[in-house]
Amino acid sequence: MFYELHTRSAFSFLASGSMPEAIVERASELNIPGVALLDRDTVSGAVRFHFEAKEIGVKPMIGAEITMDDGSLLPLLPIDLTGYQNLCKLITTVKLRHTKGEHFATRKDIEEHSANLICLTGGQDGFMHARVKCGDGQRDLAWLNYVFEKRLYVELQRHYLRSEEDVNQQLVGLAHKLHLPTFASNGAYYADKQDRELFDVFTCIKNHCTIYDAGKILSQNAERHLKSQDQMLRLFEEFPDAVARTREIADRITFSMDDVGYTFPDFPVPRGETMDSLLRTLSEKGAVDRYGKMTPNIQSKLDHELKLIEKLKLAGYFLLVWDISNFCKSRRILSQGRGSAANSVVCYALGITAVDPIAGELLFERFLSEERGEYPDIDIDLPSGDDRETVIQHVYEKYGPRGSAMTANVITYRGRSAVREVGKVFGFPEEQIGMLSKSISHYGVSDFGEMLERFEENGFHLGEDHRTRKFIELYTRILDFPRHLGQHSGGMVVSWQRLDGVVPIEPASMENRNIIQWDKDDCERLNIVKVDLLGLGMMAVLRDTITLIEENRGETIDMGKLPQDDPVVYKTLQEGDTIGMFQVESRAQINFLPRSKPTTFYDIVVQVAIIRPGPIVGKMLSAYIRRRQGQEEVDYIHPWLESTLKRTLGVPLFQEQLLRMSMIMAGFTGGQAEELRRAMGFKRADKRLPKIEANLREGMTRNGIDEPTQDRIVQNITAFSNYGFPESHAASFALLAYASAYLKVHYLAEFTTAMLNNYPLGFYVPATLIKDAQRHGLHFRHVDINRSDYPCTIEDGELRIGLKYVKGLREEVANAIVAERDGVSSPTVREGAAENVGDEIPDAKLESEIQNPKSKIQNLFISIDDLVRRVPIINKKEIRALSLAGALNFDKQVHRREALWNSELAIQPEGELLNAQFTMHNAQSPNPRSKIENPKFINRMTEWQAMETDLETMHITIGKHPMAFLRDDLNKRGVLSSIEIHRLPKGELVTVAGAVIVRQRPGTGNSVVFITMEDETGHSNFIVMPDTFERFRRVITHSNFLLIKGISETDNMIKGLYFEPINDFMTEIRSHDFH
């Protein structure tokens, strides 16, 4: 019986043409009973390989090819768990010793980690191949034999290559001489012969060449695919023992990925305590703090959870997360647990989560059940940036660099990257590749015809020739192949034993970060505990808003004690006036809020969950809104489900409802219900659902449920597909949504400042946030090097734009400007300045401060020369940028154009010759550059010009909205403003113009495109049907300002029929496109 003991997968990154699953599937087709996966210096593909092989009945064997210091590869296969641990530690040692991307093992490394590992000699790129060709084979083979003793096998591969055959004959002779066994392998780089093309594409990508220039670096033939036993016996007809010996080697290998030796760390407890007793003590104390007193209901739920946690030996996990949460509190770092953890009273009592699961009637079994057979998953939201990094480094320090690491994120080839890389391989011009990749990333491609249209649109007038077809075929095949390992957004794994004995660890691209070679799904399948420390931009906004309120108003805001019934907040939500508010600011949310009119916190929970693919696909939105508005009677399907579906008006929205429905109607246990939920989210749900549906129907039949009702229940449950949203998750997000709404309506200046300082986040660009804040009465002050800090700040209740918004100004230069201006003992300048509109009117107070030597502030900059002298790291481009942004208007004699003129003379040209000429010219000039008078012909910018320059240099403007300048002309043409169209009845023909701020094509929209435009009065929303979009594709996707004719629909939506660009504006604006 032949076993293939040496294959590579796509997780060797550019060194294979097949995914691990494809290798297993092809092995099964060829009746190969077992396959070994040996990717290069990694086990990244091992978990998916293992589970796929188990599912279809192929024995999976895991190993790796180790890169040696001469560039050759040494294949190693673990016999048992000890061998696997040695392999992981070997890879970790090699990876952590070098920078990311550069690594190799020494002979000493191999000797120190060789125990219980089988060594294969490899193929053409193997350790022995080059040595045999050079005549040094016996000495090196003897060294391997010494290190691995009776675990060394001489590998024979045949791919019809003369050079390979010569080496094989020498290897057979050496094996005989040293009494070593041989075995046969095809050294498969891909599953099937047709995958050779993809392997060649990866070879070209790796070597940065086209397929036409690749020459000898490509495979000489397509023989490196999996072959059957009969094929291998024919190939090695004179060495039948080498084929048969593959079974002997496979039989020696007992290691399985089912047990990788992972144990979760014990949590250190005081003497006399156990982890379980400490968890109970902390939980009961926390419950009293949370609820005020311990009622029988609270105690009962707490006891139920604690008993299950103890039974499953999970106390250490809860204590670890509690410790992280406690660390955040000690450092005043805002944190909140979310996800299914919010279903737990223990998590709420420990202060990990902020949602009361008892008041919210949340289902604990969604978080943890005995039948589930895996660790729970707790996500902690943290402010993105330094706070989150502080918490991550705390975990590293506590558990050590080899006891903790981030999970990996497998970065795959997507539309844009696939087009770009394959296009380079085919030698397409860079400009055309860029244009094509941009269109692909926006709209996706479903078939050859659509891709060909993209070719024609972007100048590839190639017709349906072979080259084009092959490009499209390979582009399609490369999609979802792994490119490299990245870093997960926040998942951390910790282990009681050395983590590098469980999975190899390697350096991340980010400094002071390590990652394991598995992603979150791999960890979940192996029951490896992961704690997600997620950076959330809104958490940073809330933190900064609270800090600014304390600094500017002296008020202390406690996030946990915000009034939950503030009428101003609910009025704002009901009006859909929610730009900048967490989770309720999208176009769909803004349209839906005036119809749903939330009046309670739970209404916000529903609001967060209902604008999701699941409810949309299942047509639940319409039913819910009709029932909420009293237009349709609430239907609970069956009286038993009223308690479960009452709060969502008979419409199942949440995963917890799905679990309860199956438990009530079919008598499922919590674990069985969770299995149903997981099956529906499984990628191959169609394989698992029929069996579970049969169990569901069987249970309902036992409970006397009639068949029509069963059909309706099954239909409702299957409509969830993999889109169902957790109620606990929605409740956690609803807390943040409410908090953001409360802070925006009551503390607009502080909230807007925090939003601008934490951009990018949310749905809208800063220009939109600023115009929205201005419509709500907030005044802004222009960027000014004598007033602005690097971030935006608040001056007398008005928002001062920060230096960070000047495009092209380095952060280090901006901070140097602020430090030099403020000095060590000088306070930051924050006193009043008039709002600057157009070409700014200088601040009278600033002028007096400059002219008064006794002013308490004596470090203000008085000229560009002064700035250059005191901040020598600034360069001419940065001075020019500051000039155009209006940040260098030192006194009323200097405006933007004058500042720009002076900036050209401010810094000496680079280069010795130019520098010498410049110095000599100034030395001879009777008027040094600091004395040059501004020419009289330079006029101030008009408001229009200042607005365009603002948008060009900062992507924002605090003056008039661009559309305000065109309003008179638009009125004459009958073009309506955004505020006017909201008053129109359905069916009216309208014409609207504005700046495009959102282009969106939802995954559930059947190619429908949504556009949001903004003018000086507000926003207008448009729906574009597929045929109309195809007619006006280029105009819609490339124009920053549009004039649209259409028909008014319900819900403040216009059906766009005709589109034309507005070319009055030469500048580019930012928009939120197709995200």
Short mmCIF file of N, CA and C in Angstrom, two decimals, residues 564-644:
data_model
loop_
_atom_site.label_atom_id
_atom_site.label_comp_id
_atom_site.label_asym_id
_atom_site.label_seq_id
_atom_site.Cartn_x
_atom_site.Cartn_y
_atom_site.Cartn_z
N GLN A 564 -30.68 56.10 30.76
CA GLN A 564 -31.08 55.29 29.62
C GLN A 564 -32.38 55.76 28.97
N ASP A 565 -32.97 56.84 29.49
CA ASP A 565 -34.28 57.28 28.99
C ASP A 565 -34.26 58.74 28.58
N ASP A 566 -33.12 59.23 28.12
CA ASP A 566 -32.99 60.63 27.76
C ASP A 566 -33.86 60.94 26.53
N PRO A 567 -34.85 61.81 26.67
CA PRO A 567 -35.77 62.08 25.54
C PRO A 567 -35.09 62.73 24.35
N VAL A 568 -34.07 63.56 24.61
CA VAL A 568 -33.35 64.20 23.50
C VAL A 568 -32.64 63.17 22.65
N VAL A 569 -32.07 62.17 23.28
CA VAL A 569 -31.38 61.12 22.55
C VAL A 569 -32.36 60.37 21.66
N TYR A 570 -33.51 59.98 22.21
CA TYR A 570 -34.47 59.20 21.42
C TYR A 570 -35.10 60.04 20.31
N LYS A 571 -35.30 61.33 20.55
CA LYS A 571 -35.82 62.21 19.50
C LYS A 571 -34.83 62.28 18.34
N THR A 572 -33.54 62.39 18.67
CA THR A 572 -32.51 62.44 17.64
C THR A 572 -32.46 61.14 16.84
N LEU A 573 -32.56 60.03 17.53
CA LEU A 573 -32.57 58.73 16.84
C LEU A 573 -33.80 58.61 15.95
N GLN A 574 -34.95 59.02 16.43
CA GLN A 574 -36.18 58.90 15.65
C GLN A 574 -36.14 59.74 14.39
N GLU A 575 -35.36 60.80 14.41
CA GLU A 575 -35.24 61.66 13.23
C GLU A 575 -34.16 61.15 12.27
N GLY A 576 -33.44 60.11 12.66
CA GLY A 576 -32.37 59.60 11.81
C GLY A 576 -31.20 60.56 11.71
N ASP A 577 -31.06 61.41 12.73
CA ASP A 577 -29.99 62.41 12.73
C ASP A 577 -28.78 61.82 13.44
N THR A 578 -28.15 60.82 12.83
CA THR A 578 -27.21 59.97 13.57
C THR A 578 -25.81 59.89 12.99
N ILE A 579 -25.42 60.83 12.18
CA ILE A 579 -24.06 60.79 11.63
C ILE A 579 -23.04 60.82 12.77
N GLY A 580 -22.10 59.89 12.72
CA GLY A 580 -21.07 59.80 13.75
C GLY A 580 -21.42 58.89 14.90
N MET A 581 -22.68 58.46 14.99
CA MET A 581 -23.10 57.61 16.11
C MET A 581 -22.84 56.14 15.77
N PHE A 582 -22.33 55.42 16.72
CA PHE A 582 -21.89 54.05 16.52
C PHE A 582 -23.04 53.14 16.09
N GLN A 583 -22.83 52.42 14.98
CA GLN A 583 -23.74 51.37 14.50
C GLN A 583 -25.08 51.87 13.99
N VAL A 584 -25.40 53.14 14.12
CA VAL A 584 -26.71 53.62 13.64
C VAL A 584 -26.55 54.79 12.67
N GLU A 585 -25.38 54.89 12.02
CA GLU A 585 -25.12 56.05 11.17
C GLU A 585 -25.13 55.71 9.68
N SER A 586 -25.29 54.44 9.32
CA SER A 586 -25.26 54.08 7.91
C SER A 586 -26.48 54.63 7.19
N ARG A 587 -26.41 54.64 5.87
CA ARG A 587 -27.55 55.09 5.07
C ARG A 587 -28.81 54.29 5.41
N ALA A 588 -28.67 52.96 5.52
CA ALA A 588 -29.83 52.12 5.80
C ALA A 588 -30.40 52.41 7.19
N GLN A 589 -29.52 52.62 8.17
CA GLN A 589 -29.99 52.93 9.52
C GLN A 589 -30.70 54.28 9.55
N ILE A 590 -30.13 55.27 8.88
CA ILE A 590 -30.73 56.61 8.88
C ILE A 590 -32.11 56.57 8.23
N ASN A 591 -32.29 55.74 7.21
CA ASN A 591 -33.60 55.62 6.57
C ASN A 591 -34.59 54.84 7.44
N PHE A 592 -34.10 53.86 8.19
CA PHE A 592 -34.98 52.98 8.95
C PHE A 592 -35.42 53.58 10.28
N LEU A 593 -34.55 54.37 10.90
CA LEU A 593 -34.85 54.92 12.23
C LEU A 593 -36.14 55.74 12.28
N PRO A 594 -36.42 56.64 11.32
CA PRO A 594 -37.69 57.38 11.39
C PRO A 594 -38.92 56.48 11.27
N ARG A 595 -38.76 55.27 10.73
CA ARG A 595 -39.89 54.35 10.62
C ARG A 595 -40.03 53.50 11.88
N SER A 596 -38.90 53.10 12.47
CA SER A 596 -38.98 52.25 13.66
C SER A 596 -39.19 53.06 14.93
N LYS A 597 -38.75 54.31 14.92
CA LYS A 597 -38.93 55.25 16.05
C LYS A 597 -38.63 54.60 17.41
N PRO A 598 -37.37 54.32 17.71
CA PRO A 598 -37.02 53.69 18.99
C PRO A 598 -37.38 54.59 20.17
N THR A 599 -37.90 53.96 21.23
CA THR A 599 -38.26 54.69 22.44
C THR A 599 -37.65 54.09 23.68
N THR A 600 -37.04 52.90 23.56
CA THR A 600 -36.41 52.23 24.70
C THR A 600 -35.04 51.71 24.29
N PHE A 601 -34.27 51.32 25.31
CA PHE A 601 -32.95 50.79 25.01
C PHE A 601 -33.05 49.51 24.19
N TYR A 602 -34.02 48.66 24.48
CA TYR A 602 -34.13 47.42 23.71
C TYR A 602 -34.46 47.70 22.24
N ASP A 603 -35.16 48.78 21.97
CA ASP A 603 -35.40 49.16 20.58
C ASP A 603 -34.08 49.42 19.85
N ILE A 604 -33.10 49.97 20.57
CA ILE A 604 -31.78 50.20 19.97
C ILE A 604 -31.07 48.87 19.74
N VAL A 605 -31.25 47.93 20.66
CA VAL A 605 -30.69 46.59 20.48
C VAL A 605 -31.22 45.99 19.18
N VAL A 606 -32.52 46.08 18.97
CA VAL A 606 -33.13 45.57 17.74
C VAL A 606 -32.60 46.35 16.53
N GLN A 607 -32.48 47.65 16.68
CA GLN A 607 -32.03 48.50 15.58
C GLN A 607 -30.63 48.09 15.12
N VAL A 608 -29.75 47.79 16.06
CA VAL A 608 -28.38 47.38 15.72
C VAL A 608 -28.39 46.08 14.94
N ALA A 609 -29.31 45.17 15.30
CA ALA A 609 -29.30 43.83 14.71
C ALA A 609 -30.08 43.72 13.41
N ILE A 610 -31.08 44.56 13.22
CA ILE A 610 -32.01 44.33 12.11
C ILE A 610 -31.45 44.77 10.76
N ILE A 611 -30.55 45.76 10.76
CA ILE A 611 -29.94 46.17 9.49
C ILE A 611 -28.70 45.30 9.28
N ARG A 612 -28.95 44.04 8.99
CA ARG A 612 -27.92 43.03 8.77
C ARG A 612 -28.35 42.14 7.61
N PRO A 613 -27.41 41.41 7.01
CA PRO A 613 -27.78 40.56 5.87
C PRO A 613 -28.88 39.56 6.18
N GLY A 614 -28.84 38.95 7.38
CA GLY A 614 -29.83 37.92 7.71
C GLY A 614 -31.26 38.43 7.64
N PRO A 615 -31.62 39.45 8.43
CA PRO A 615 -32.98 39.97 8.37
C PRO A 615 -33.37 40.50 6.99
N ILE A 616 -32.39 41.08 6.27
CA ILE A 616 -32.69 41.62 4.95
C ILE A 616 -33.01 40.50 3.98
N VAL A 617 -32.12 39.48 3.95
CA VAL A 617 -32.34 38.34 3.07
C VAL A 617 -33.64 37.62 3.42
N GLY A 618 -33.90 37.48 4.71
CA GLY A 618 -35.10 36.79 5.15
C GLY A 618 -36.36 37.65 5.10
N LYS A 619 -36.26 38.87 4.54
CA LYS A 619 -37.39 39.79 4.40
C LYS A 619 -38.07 40.07 5.75
N MET A 620 -37.24 40.17 6.79
CA MET A 620 -37.77 40.39 8.13
C MET A 620 -38.00 41.87 8.42
N LEU A 621 -37.29 42.76 7.70
CA LEU A 621 -37.43 44.19 7.98
C LEU A 621 -38.84 44.66 7.74
N SER A 622 -39.39 44.27 6.59
CA SER A 622 -40.74 44.74 6.23
C SER A 622 -41.76 44.26 7.24
N ALA A 623 -41.68 42.97 7.61
CA ALA A 623 -42.63 42.42 8.58
C ALA A 623 -42.52 43.14 9.91
N TYR A 624 -41.29 43.36 10.37
CA TYR A 624 -41.09 44.02 11.66
C TYR A 624 -41.67 45.43 11.65
N ILE A 625 -41.39 46.20 10.59
CA ILE A 625 -41.81 47.60 10.59
C ILE A 625 -43.33 47.71 10.43
N ARG A 626 -43.94 46.79 9.66
CA ARG A 626 -45.41 46.83 9.54
C ARG A 626 -46.06 46.55 10.89
N ARG A 627 -45.48 45.61 11.63
CA ARG A 627 -46.04 45.28 12.94
C ARG A 627 -45.78 46.41 13.95
N ARG A 628 -44.63 47.03 13.84
CA ARG A 628 -44.31 48.12 14.78
C ARG A 628 -45.22 49.32 14.54
N GLN A 629 -45.58 49.53 13.28
CA GLN A 629 -46.45 50.66 12.95
C GLN A 629 -47.93 50.30 13.04
N GLY A 630 -48.22 49.08 13.50
CA GLY A 630 -49.62 48.67 13.68
C GLY A 630 -50.33 48.32 12.40
N GLN A 631 -49.63 48.12 11.31
CA GLN A 631 -50.24 47.81 10.02
C GLN A 631 -50.47 46.31 9.83
N GLU A 632 -49.87 45.51 10.70
CA GLU A 632 -49.98 44.06 10.57
C GLU A 632 -50.03 43.45 11.96
N GLU A 633 -50.84 42.43 12.11
CA GLU A 633 -50.99 41.77 13.40
C GLU A 633 -49.74 40.93 13.70
N VAL A 634 -49.31 40.94 14.95
CA VAL A 634 -48.15 40.16 15.37
C VAL A 634 -48.50 38.68 15.34
N ASP A 635 -47.62 37.88 14.71
CA ASP A 635 -47.83 36.44 14.59
C ASP A 635 -46.64 35.72 15.20
N TYR A 636 -46.89 34.90 16.21
CA TYR A 636 -45.81 34.20 16.90
C TYR A 636 -45.59 32.78 16.38
N ILE A 637 -46.21 32.40 15.29
CA ILE A 637 -46.11 31.08 14.67
C ILE A 637 -46.83 30.02 15.53
N HIS A 638 -46.53 30.01 16.84
CA HIS A 638 -47.15 29.07 17.76
C HIS A 638 -47.20 29.75 19.13
N PRO A 639 -48.28 29.52 19.89
CA PRO A 639 -48.40 30.19 21.21
C PRO A 639 -47.20 29.96 22.13
N TRP A 640 -46.55 28.80 22.02
CA TRP A 640 -45.40 28.52 22.88
C TRP A 640 -44.24 29.49 22.64
N LEU A 641 -44.22 30.13 21.49
CA LEU A 641 -43.08 30.98 21.13
C LEU A 641 -43.31 32.45 21.48
N GLU A 642 -44.45 32.77 22.05
CA GLU A 642 -44.74 34.19 22.34
C GLU A 642 -43.70 34.81 23.26
N SER A 643 -43.33 34.10 24.31
CA SER A 643 -42.35 34.67 25.25
C SER A 643 -41.00 34.88 24.59
N THR A 644 -40.66 34.02 23.62
CA THR A 644 -39.37 34.13 22.95
C THR A 644 -39.34 35.24 21.91
#
